[in-house]
Coordinates of C-alpha atoms in Angstrom, one line a residue:
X1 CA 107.2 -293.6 64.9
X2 CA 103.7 -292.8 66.4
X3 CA 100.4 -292.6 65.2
X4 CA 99.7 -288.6 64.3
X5 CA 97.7 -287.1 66.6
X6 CA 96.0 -286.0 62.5
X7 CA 95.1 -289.3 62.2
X8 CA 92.0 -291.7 61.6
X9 CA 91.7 -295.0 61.5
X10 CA 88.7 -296.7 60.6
X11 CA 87.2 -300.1 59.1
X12 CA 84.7 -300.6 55.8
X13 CA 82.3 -303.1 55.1
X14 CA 81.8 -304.5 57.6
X15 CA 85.2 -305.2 59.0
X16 CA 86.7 -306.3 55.6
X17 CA 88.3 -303.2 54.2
X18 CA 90.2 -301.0 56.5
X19 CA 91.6 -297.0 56.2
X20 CA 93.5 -294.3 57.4
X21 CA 92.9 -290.8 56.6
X22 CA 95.1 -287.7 57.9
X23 CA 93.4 -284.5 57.9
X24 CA 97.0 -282.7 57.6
X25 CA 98.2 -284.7 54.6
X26 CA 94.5 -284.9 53.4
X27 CA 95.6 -288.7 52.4
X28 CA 93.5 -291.5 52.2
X29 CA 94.9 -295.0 52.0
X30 CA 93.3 -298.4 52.0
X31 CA 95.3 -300.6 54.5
X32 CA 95.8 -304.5 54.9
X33 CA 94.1 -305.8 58.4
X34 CA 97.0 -306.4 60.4
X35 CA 98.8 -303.2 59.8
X36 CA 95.4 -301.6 60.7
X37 CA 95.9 -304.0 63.8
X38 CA 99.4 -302.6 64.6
X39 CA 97.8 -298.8 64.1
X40 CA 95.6 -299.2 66.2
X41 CA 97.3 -301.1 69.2
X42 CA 100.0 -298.6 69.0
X43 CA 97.1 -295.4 69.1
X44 CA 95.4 -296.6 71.9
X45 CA 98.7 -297.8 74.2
X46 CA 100.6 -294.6 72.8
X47 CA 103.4 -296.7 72.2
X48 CA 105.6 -296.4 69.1
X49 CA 105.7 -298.7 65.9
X50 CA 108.8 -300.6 64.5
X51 CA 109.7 -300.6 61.0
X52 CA 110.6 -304.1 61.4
X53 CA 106.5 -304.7 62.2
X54 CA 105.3 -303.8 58.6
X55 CA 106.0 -304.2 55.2
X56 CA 108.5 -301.1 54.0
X57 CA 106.9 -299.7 51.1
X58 CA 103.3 -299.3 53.4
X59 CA 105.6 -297.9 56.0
X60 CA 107.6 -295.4 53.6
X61 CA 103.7 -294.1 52.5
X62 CA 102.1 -293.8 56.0
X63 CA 105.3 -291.5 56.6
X64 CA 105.2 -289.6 53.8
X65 CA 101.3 -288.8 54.2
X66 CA 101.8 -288.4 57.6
X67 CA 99.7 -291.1 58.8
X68 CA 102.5 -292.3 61.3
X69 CA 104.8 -289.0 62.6
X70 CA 107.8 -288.5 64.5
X71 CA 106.4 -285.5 66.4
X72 CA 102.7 -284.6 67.0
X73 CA 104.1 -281.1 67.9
X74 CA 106.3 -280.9 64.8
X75 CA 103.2 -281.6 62.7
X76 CA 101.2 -278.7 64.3
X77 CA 104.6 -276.5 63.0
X78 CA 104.1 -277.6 59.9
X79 CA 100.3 -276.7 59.6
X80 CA 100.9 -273.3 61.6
X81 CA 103.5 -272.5 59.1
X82 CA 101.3 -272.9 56.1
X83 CA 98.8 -270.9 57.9
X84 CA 101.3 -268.5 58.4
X85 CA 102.6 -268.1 54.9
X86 CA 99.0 -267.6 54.0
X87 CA 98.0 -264.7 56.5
X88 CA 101.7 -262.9 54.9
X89 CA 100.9 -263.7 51.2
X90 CA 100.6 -260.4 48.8
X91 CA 100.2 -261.7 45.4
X92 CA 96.6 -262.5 45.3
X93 CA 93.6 -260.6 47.1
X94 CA 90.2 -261.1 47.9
X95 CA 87.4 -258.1 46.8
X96 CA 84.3 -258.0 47.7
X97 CA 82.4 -255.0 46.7
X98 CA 79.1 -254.1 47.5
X99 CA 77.8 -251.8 44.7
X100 CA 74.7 -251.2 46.8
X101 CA 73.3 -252.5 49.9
X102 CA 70.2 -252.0 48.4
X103 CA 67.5 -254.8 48.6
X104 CA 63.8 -255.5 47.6
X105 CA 63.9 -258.3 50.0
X106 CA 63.7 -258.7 53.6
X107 CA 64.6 -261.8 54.4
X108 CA 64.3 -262.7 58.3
X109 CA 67.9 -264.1 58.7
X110 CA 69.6 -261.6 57.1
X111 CA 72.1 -260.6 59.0
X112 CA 72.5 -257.2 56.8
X113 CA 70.6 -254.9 59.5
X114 CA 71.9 -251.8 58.0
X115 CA 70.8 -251.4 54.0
X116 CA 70.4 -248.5 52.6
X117 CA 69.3 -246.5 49.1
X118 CA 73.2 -245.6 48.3
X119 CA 75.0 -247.1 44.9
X120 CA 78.6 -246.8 44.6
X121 CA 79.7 -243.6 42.9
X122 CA 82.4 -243.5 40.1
X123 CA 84.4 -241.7 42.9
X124 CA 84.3 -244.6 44.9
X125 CA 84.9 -246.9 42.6
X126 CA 88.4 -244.7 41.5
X127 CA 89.8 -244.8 44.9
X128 CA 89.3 -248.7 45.3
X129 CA 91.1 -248.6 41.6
X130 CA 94.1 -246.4 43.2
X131 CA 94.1 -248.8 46.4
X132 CA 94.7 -251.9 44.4
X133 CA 97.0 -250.6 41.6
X134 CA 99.5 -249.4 44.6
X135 CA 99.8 -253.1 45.7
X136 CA 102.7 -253.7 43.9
X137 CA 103.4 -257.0 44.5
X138 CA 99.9 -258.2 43.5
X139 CA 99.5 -260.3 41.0
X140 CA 95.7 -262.4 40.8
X141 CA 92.5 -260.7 42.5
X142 CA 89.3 -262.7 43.0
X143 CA 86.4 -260.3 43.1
X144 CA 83.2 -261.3 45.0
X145 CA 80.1 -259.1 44.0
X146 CA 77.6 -258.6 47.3
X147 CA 75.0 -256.7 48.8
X148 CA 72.3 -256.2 49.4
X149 CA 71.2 -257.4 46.1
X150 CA 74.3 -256.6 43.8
X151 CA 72.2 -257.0 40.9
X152 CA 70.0 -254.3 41.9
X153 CA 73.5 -252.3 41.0
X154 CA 74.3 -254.0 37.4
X155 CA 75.6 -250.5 35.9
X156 CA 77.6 -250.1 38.7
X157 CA 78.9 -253.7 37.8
X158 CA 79.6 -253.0 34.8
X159 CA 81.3 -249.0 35.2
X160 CA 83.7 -250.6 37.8
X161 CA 84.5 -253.7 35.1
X162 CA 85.0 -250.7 32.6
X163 CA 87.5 -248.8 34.7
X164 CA 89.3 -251.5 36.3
X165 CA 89.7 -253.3 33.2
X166 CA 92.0 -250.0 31.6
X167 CA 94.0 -249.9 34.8
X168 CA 94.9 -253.7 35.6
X169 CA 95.7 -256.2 33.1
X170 CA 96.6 -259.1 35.4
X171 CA 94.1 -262.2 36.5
X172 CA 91.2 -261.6 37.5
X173 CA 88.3 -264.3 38.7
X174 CA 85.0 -263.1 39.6
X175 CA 81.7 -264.7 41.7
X176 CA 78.4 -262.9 42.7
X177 CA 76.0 -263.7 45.8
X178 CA 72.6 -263.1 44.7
X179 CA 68.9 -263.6 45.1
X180 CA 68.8 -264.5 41.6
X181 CA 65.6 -262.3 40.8
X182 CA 67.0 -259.9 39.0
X183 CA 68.0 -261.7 36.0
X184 CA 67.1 -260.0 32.0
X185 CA 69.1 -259.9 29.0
X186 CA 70.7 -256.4 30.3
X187 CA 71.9 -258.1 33.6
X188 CA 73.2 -261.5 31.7
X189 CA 75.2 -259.4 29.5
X190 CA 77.1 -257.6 32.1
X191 CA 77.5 -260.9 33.7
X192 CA 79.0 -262.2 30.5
X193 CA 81.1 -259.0 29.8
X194 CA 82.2 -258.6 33.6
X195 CA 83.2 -262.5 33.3
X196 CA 81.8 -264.5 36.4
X197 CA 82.6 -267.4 36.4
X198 CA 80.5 -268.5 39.7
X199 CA 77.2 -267.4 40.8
X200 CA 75.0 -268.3 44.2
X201 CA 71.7 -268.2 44.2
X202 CA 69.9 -268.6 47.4
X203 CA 66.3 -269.9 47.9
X204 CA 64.8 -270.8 51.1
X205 CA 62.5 -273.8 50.5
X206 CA 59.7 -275.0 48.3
X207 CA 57.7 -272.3 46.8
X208 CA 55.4 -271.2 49.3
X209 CA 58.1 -271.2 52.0
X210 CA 60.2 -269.5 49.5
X211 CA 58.1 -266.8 48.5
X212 CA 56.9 -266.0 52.5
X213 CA 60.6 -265.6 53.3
X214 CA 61.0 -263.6 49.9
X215 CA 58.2 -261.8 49.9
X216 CA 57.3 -258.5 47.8
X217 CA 54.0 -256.4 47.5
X218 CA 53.4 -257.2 44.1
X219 CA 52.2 -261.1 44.7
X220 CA 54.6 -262.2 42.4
X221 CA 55.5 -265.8 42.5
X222 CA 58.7 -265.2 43.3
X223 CA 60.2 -268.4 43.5
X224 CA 59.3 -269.4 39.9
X225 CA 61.0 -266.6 38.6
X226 CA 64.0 -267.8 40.4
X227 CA 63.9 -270.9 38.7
X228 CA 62.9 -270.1 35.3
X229 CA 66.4 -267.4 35.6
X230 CA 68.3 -270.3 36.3
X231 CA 67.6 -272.2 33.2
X232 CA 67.7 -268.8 31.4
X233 CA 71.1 -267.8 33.0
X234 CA 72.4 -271.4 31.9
X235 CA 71.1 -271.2 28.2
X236 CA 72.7 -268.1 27.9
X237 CA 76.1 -268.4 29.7
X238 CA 76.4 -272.0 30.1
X239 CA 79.8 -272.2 31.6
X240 CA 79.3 -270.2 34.4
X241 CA 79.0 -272.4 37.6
X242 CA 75.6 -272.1 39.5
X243 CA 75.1 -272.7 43.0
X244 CA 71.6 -273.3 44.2
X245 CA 72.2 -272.4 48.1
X246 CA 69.1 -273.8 50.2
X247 CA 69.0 -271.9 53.5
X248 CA 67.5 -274.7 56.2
X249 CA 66.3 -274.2 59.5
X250 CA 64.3 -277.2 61.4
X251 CA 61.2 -275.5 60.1
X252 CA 62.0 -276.3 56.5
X253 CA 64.6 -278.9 56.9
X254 CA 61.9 -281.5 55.8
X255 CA 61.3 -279.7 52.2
X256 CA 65.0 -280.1 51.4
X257 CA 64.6 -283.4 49.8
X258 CA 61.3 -282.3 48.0
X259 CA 63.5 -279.2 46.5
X260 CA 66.5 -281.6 45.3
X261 CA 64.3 -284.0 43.6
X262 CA 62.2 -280.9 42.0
X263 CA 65.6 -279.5 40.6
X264 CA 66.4 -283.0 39.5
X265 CA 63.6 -283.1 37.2
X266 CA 63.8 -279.1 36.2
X267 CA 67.2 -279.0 35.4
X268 CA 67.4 -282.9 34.0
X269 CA 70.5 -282.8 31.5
X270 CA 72.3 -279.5 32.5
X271 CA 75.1 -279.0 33.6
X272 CA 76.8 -276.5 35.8
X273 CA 73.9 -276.3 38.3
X274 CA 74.3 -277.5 41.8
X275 CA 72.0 -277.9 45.3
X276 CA 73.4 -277.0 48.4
X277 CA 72.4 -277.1 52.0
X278 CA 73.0 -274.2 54.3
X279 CA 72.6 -274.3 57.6
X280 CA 70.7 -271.4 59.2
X281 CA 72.9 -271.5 63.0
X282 CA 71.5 -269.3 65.8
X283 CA 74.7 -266.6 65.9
X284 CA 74.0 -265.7 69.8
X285 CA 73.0 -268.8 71.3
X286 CA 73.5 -272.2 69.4
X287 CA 76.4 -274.3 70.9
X288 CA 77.8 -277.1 68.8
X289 CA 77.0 -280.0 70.8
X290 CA 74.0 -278.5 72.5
X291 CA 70.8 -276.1 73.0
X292 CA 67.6 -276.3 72.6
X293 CA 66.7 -273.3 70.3
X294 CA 63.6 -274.9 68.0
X295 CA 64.4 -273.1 64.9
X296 CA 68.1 -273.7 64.8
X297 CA 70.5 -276.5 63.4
X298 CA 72.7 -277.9 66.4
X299 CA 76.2 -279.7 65.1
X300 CA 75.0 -282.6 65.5
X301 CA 71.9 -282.2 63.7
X302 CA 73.6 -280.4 61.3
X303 CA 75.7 -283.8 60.5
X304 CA 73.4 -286.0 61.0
X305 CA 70.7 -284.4 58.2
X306 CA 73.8 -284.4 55.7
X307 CA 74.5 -287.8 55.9
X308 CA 71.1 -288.9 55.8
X309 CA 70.5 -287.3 52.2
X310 CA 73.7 -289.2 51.4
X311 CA 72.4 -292.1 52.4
X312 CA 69.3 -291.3 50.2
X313 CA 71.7 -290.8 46.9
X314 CA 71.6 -286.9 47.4
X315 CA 74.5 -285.1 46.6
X316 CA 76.0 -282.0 48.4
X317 CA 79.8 -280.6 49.0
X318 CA 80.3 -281.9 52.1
X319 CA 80.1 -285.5 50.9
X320 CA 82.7 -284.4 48.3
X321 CA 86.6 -285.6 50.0
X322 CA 87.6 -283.0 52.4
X323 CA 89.1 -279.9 51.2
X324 CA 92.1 -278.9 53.6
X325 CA 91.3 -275.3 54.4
X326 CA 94.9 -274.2 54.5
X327 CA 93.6 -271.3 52.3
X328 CA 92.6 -270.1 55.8
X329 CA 89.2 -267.3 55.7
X330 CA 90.6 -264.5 54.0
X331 CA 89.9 -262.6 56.8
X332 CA 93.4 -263.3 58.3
X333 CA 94.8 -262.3 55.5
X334 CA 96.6 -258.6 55.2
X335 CA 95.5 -258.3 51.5
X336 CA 92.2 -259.1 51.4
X337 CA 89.2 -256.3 52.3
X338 CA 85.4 -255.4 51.0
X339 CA 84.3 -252.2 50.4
X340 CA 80.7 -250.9 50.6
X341 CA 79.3 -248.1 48.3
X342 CA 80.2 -245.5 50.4
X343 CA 84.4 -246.3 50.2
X344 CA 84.1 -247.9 53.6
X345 CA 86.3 -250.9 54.1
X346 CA 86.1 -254.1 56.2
X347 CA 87.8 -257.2 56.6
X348 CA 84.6 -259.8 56.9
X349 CA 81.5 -259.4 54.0
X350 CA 79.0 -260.3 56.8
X351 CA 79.6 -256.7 58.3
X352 CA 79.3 -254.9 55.3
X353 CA 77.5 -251.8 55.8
X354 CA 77.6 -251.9 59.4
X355 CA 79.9 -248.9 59.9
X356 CA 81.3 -249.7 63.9
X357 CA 82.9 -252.7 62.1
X358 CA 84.8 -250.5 59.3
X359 CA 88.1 -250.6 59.5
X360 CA 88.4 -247.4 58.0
X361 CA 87.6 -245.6 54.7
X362 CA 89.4 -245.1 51.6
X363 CA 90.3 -240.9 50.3
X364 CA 90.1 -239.7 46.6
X365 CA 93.8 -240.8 46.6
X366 CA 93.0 -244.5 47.5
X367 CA 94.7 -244.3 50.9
X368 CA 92.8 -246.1 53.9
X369 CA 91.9 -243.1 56.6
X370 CA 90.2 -243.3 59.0
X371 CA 91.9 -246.0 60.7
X372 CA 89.7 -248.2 63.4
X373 CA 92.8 -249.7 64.9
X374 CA 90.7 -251.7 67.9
X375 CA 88.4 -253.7 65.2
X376 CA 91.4 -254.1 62.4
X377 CA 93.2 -256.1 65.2
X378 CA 90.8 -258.4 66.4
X379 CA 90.0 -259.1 62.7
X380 CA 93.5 -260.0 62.0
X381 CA 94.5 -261.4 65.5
X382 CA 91.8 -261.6 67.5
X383 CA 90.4 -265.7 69.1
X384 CA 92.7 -267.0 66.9
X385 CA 92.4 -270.7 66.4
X386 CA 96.9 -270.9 66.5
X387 CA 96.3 -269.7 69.7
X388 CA 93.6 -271.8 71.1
X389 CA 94.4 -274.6 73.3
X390 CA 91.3 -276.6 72.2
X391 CA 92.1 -275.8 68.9
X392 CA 96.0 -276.9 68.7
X393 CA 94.8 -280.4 69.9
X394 CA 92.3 -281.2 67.9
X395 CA 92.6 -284.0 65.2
X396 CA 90.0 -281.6 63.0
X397 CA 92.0 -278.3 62.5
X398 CA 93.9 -278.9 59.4
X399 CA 89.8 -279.3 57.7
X400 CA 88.9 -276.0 59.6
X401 CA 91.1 -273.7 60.4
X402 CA 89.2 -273.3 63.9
X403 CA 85.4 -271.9 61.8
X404 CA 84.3 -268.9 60.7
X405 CA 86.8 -266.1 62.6
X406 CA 83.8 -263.6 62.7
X407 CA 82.3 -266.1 64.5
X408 CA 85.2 -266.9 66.7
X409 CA 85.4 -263.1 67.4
X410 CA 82.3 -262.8 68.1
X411 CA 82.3 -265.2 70.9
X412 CA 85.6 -263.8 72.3
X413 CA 84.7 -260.3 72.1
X414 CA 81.1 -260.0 72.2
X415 CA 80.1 -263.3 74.7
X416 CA 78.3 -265.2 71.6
X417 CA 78.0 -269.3 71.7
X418 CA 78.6 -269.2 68.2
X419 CA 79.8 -273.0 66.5
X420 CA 83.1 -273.1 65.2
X421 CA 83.1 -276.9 64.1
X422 CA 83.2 -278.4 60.9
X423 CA 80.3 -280.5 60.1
X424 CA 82.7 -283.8 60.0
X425 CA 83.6 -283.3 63.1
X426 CA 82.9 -286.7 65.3
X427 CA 81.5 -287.9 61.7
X428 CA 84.6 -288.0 59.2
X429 CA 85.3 -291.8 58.9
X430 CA 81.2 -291.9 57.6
X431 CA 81.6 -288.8 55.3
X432 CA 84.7 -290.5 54.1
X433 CA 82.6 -293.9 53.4
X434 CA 80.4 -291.8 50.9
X435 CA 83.9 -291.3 49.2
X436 CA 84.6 -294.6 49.4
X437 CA 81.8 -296.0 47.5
X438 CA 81.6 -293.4 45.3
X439 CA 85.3 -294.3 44.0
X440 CA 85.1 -298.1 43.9
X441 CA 81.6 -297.4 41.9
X442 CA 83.6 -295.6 39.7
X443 CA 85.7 -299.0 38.6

């Protein structure tokens, strides 16, 4: 047996406590010190481990977690298989619908260059009915509500929730992405009727940043309404999950803690409401180890600010254990596809409304025309992370599937230096010590 390429080994407290973590088993195991020892000697002289060195039952659960492996190459089979199965599942599909790409906002990042005044027509919404009612084999959808500002659309919400409700009677999970401004008692009880379960709200700051990023003619203090919906939208509907997504750049990095603390106090005793960071990356020039782009996270940076409001007792996902990402972007997958309020489909949200990335355009009948054959392939196929050299040999993949394949595609196709890297990357033994402490605090 050898030490799985998958593998990290790493000590706690000061030297006293010792680990190893797989990122393909997604197992975490606290070790005695002299098996550590015989882990370690064997990783760095890439020789292989007796049974007779170690006690059996540690032995028999390094195997089975994959800590120690027969193969290296037989473990990449194993995750490209599970990827595989993935990309060729047909029993559950990913929506997104964009009702309207309609926005009163103009937010500077946005990488929506192409809104427009159009809603989606009953017409529309009957064909994407007919497309997914002819997937026979399908069985759960999750729907994802976007824009533009989908709430600018909340009868066209609530029309499509009306007809699709009559014509499938199967699962159904729904999430919106939202600015959160438009919130009243109409839009809450489509929310409720429709049934999402998860919203994201984004805000950009603390309230003057916010409200200059999010800016409207009328003066209004846009921020505060934001907030004050929050608290409205959990009084009223108090099981749906909200996430509170804080867009950061290095010019408003610094007002990230200010922003937790204030939602700390505003939202004291509620549940259901989280704070997020997300990182604003430059999509044409930022490189994940380097650049010099002022406004822009670099991957380090990026890793280096999460920990630090861990160490500070500030919460975030990406302190939370590692979620394998063997549920791969759906993008890779055959089955799932957005449509925007004209009947246009496409395989990524983030090109919604852009029509050179359509991959075609659903009839009356529900049938995809229209087929752009060039884009559908590289959506599917295209810088695919299986393929990647870099990829297949890093200890990282089974966490990230190789990033964002936009983003990948992007760089293949279109000569961007996007970042593909997950944040843990050259980082996961200290995220993993947040875990750590958090579960022996819990005893």
């Amino acid at each position: 047996m050898i030490v799985s390429k998958y593998t990290f080994l790493f000590d706690n407290n000061n030297n006293t406590d010792y680990y190893a973590y797989n990122t393909l088993s997604n197992a975490l195991i606290e070790i005695d010190k002299e098996s550590y020892d015989i882990l370690v000697y064997s990783e760095n002289s890439k020789i292989e481990i007796e049974l007779s060195s170690m006690d059996h039952e540690l032995w028999n659960a390094l195997y089975e977690n994959n800590i120690i492996t027969e193969n290296d190459d037989d473990d990449f089979l194993k995750y490209k298989a599970s990827i595989a199965r993935m990309r060729t599942q047909t029993a559950s599909m990913h929506l997104t619908l964009a009702p309207t790409m309609d926005c009163c906002f103009h937010c500077h990042y946005c990488f929506e260059k192409y809104k427009t005044k159009s809603y989606m027509s009953a017409e529309v919404m009957d064909s994407i009915i007919k497309y997914v009612t002819t997937k026979h084999d399908l069985k759960n959808i999750h729907i994802t509500w976007f824009g533009g500002e989908p709430l600018m659309a909340i009868s066209q919400i609530e029309l499509f929730h009306d007809k699709f409700s009559g014509a499938w009677k199967n699962t159904v999970l729904s999430n919106i992405i939202t600015t959160g401004y438009h919130i009243d008692e109409n839009t809450m009880r489509v929310l409720k009727k429709v049934g999402i379960s998860q919203m994201q709200i984004t805000l950009d700051g603390m309230k003057d940043t916010h409200n200059k990023v999010k800016h409207i003619e009328s003066e209004e203090d846009v921020f505060e309404r934001v907030m004050s919906n929050i608290m409205l939208l959990n009084d009223r509907i108090p099981d749906m999950n909200i996430v509170v997504r804080v867009n950061l750049t290095r010019e408003n990095a610094h007002e990230y803690e200010q922003l937790y603390k204030l939602c700390q106090t505003r939202f004291r005793g509620r549940k259901n409401i989280a704070l997020a960071p997300a990182f604003v990356l430059d999509r044409g020039t930022s490189e994940c180890s380097s650049g010099q782009t002022i406004n822009f996270f670099q991957h380090k940076d990026r890793s280096e600010f999460i920990l630090d409001l861990a160490s500070k007792g500030m919460d975030s996902p990406y302190v939370h254990y590692p979620e394998p990402f063997f549920n791969e972007c759906a993008i890779r997958n055959n089955t799932a596809i957005s449509f925007d309020p004209d009947g246009y489909a496409y395989k990524c949200w983030e090109v919604i409304g852009n029509k050179e990335y359509a991959i075609g355009r659903l009839n009356k009948d529900g049938i995809l025309t229209e087929i752009n054959e060039k884009i559908l392939n590289r959506q599917l196929y295209g810088a695919d992370p299986i393929d990647d050299a870099t990829c297949q040999t890093c200890k990282y993949l089974p966490l990230c599937s190789g990033g964002c394949p936009i983003q990948r595609i992007e760089n293949k196709f279109e000569r961007k230096h996007n970042c593909n890297c997950t944040p843990y990357k050259g980082f996961l033994p200290d995220f993993l010590k947040f875990h750590i402490a958090y579960m022996k605090g819990k005893k």
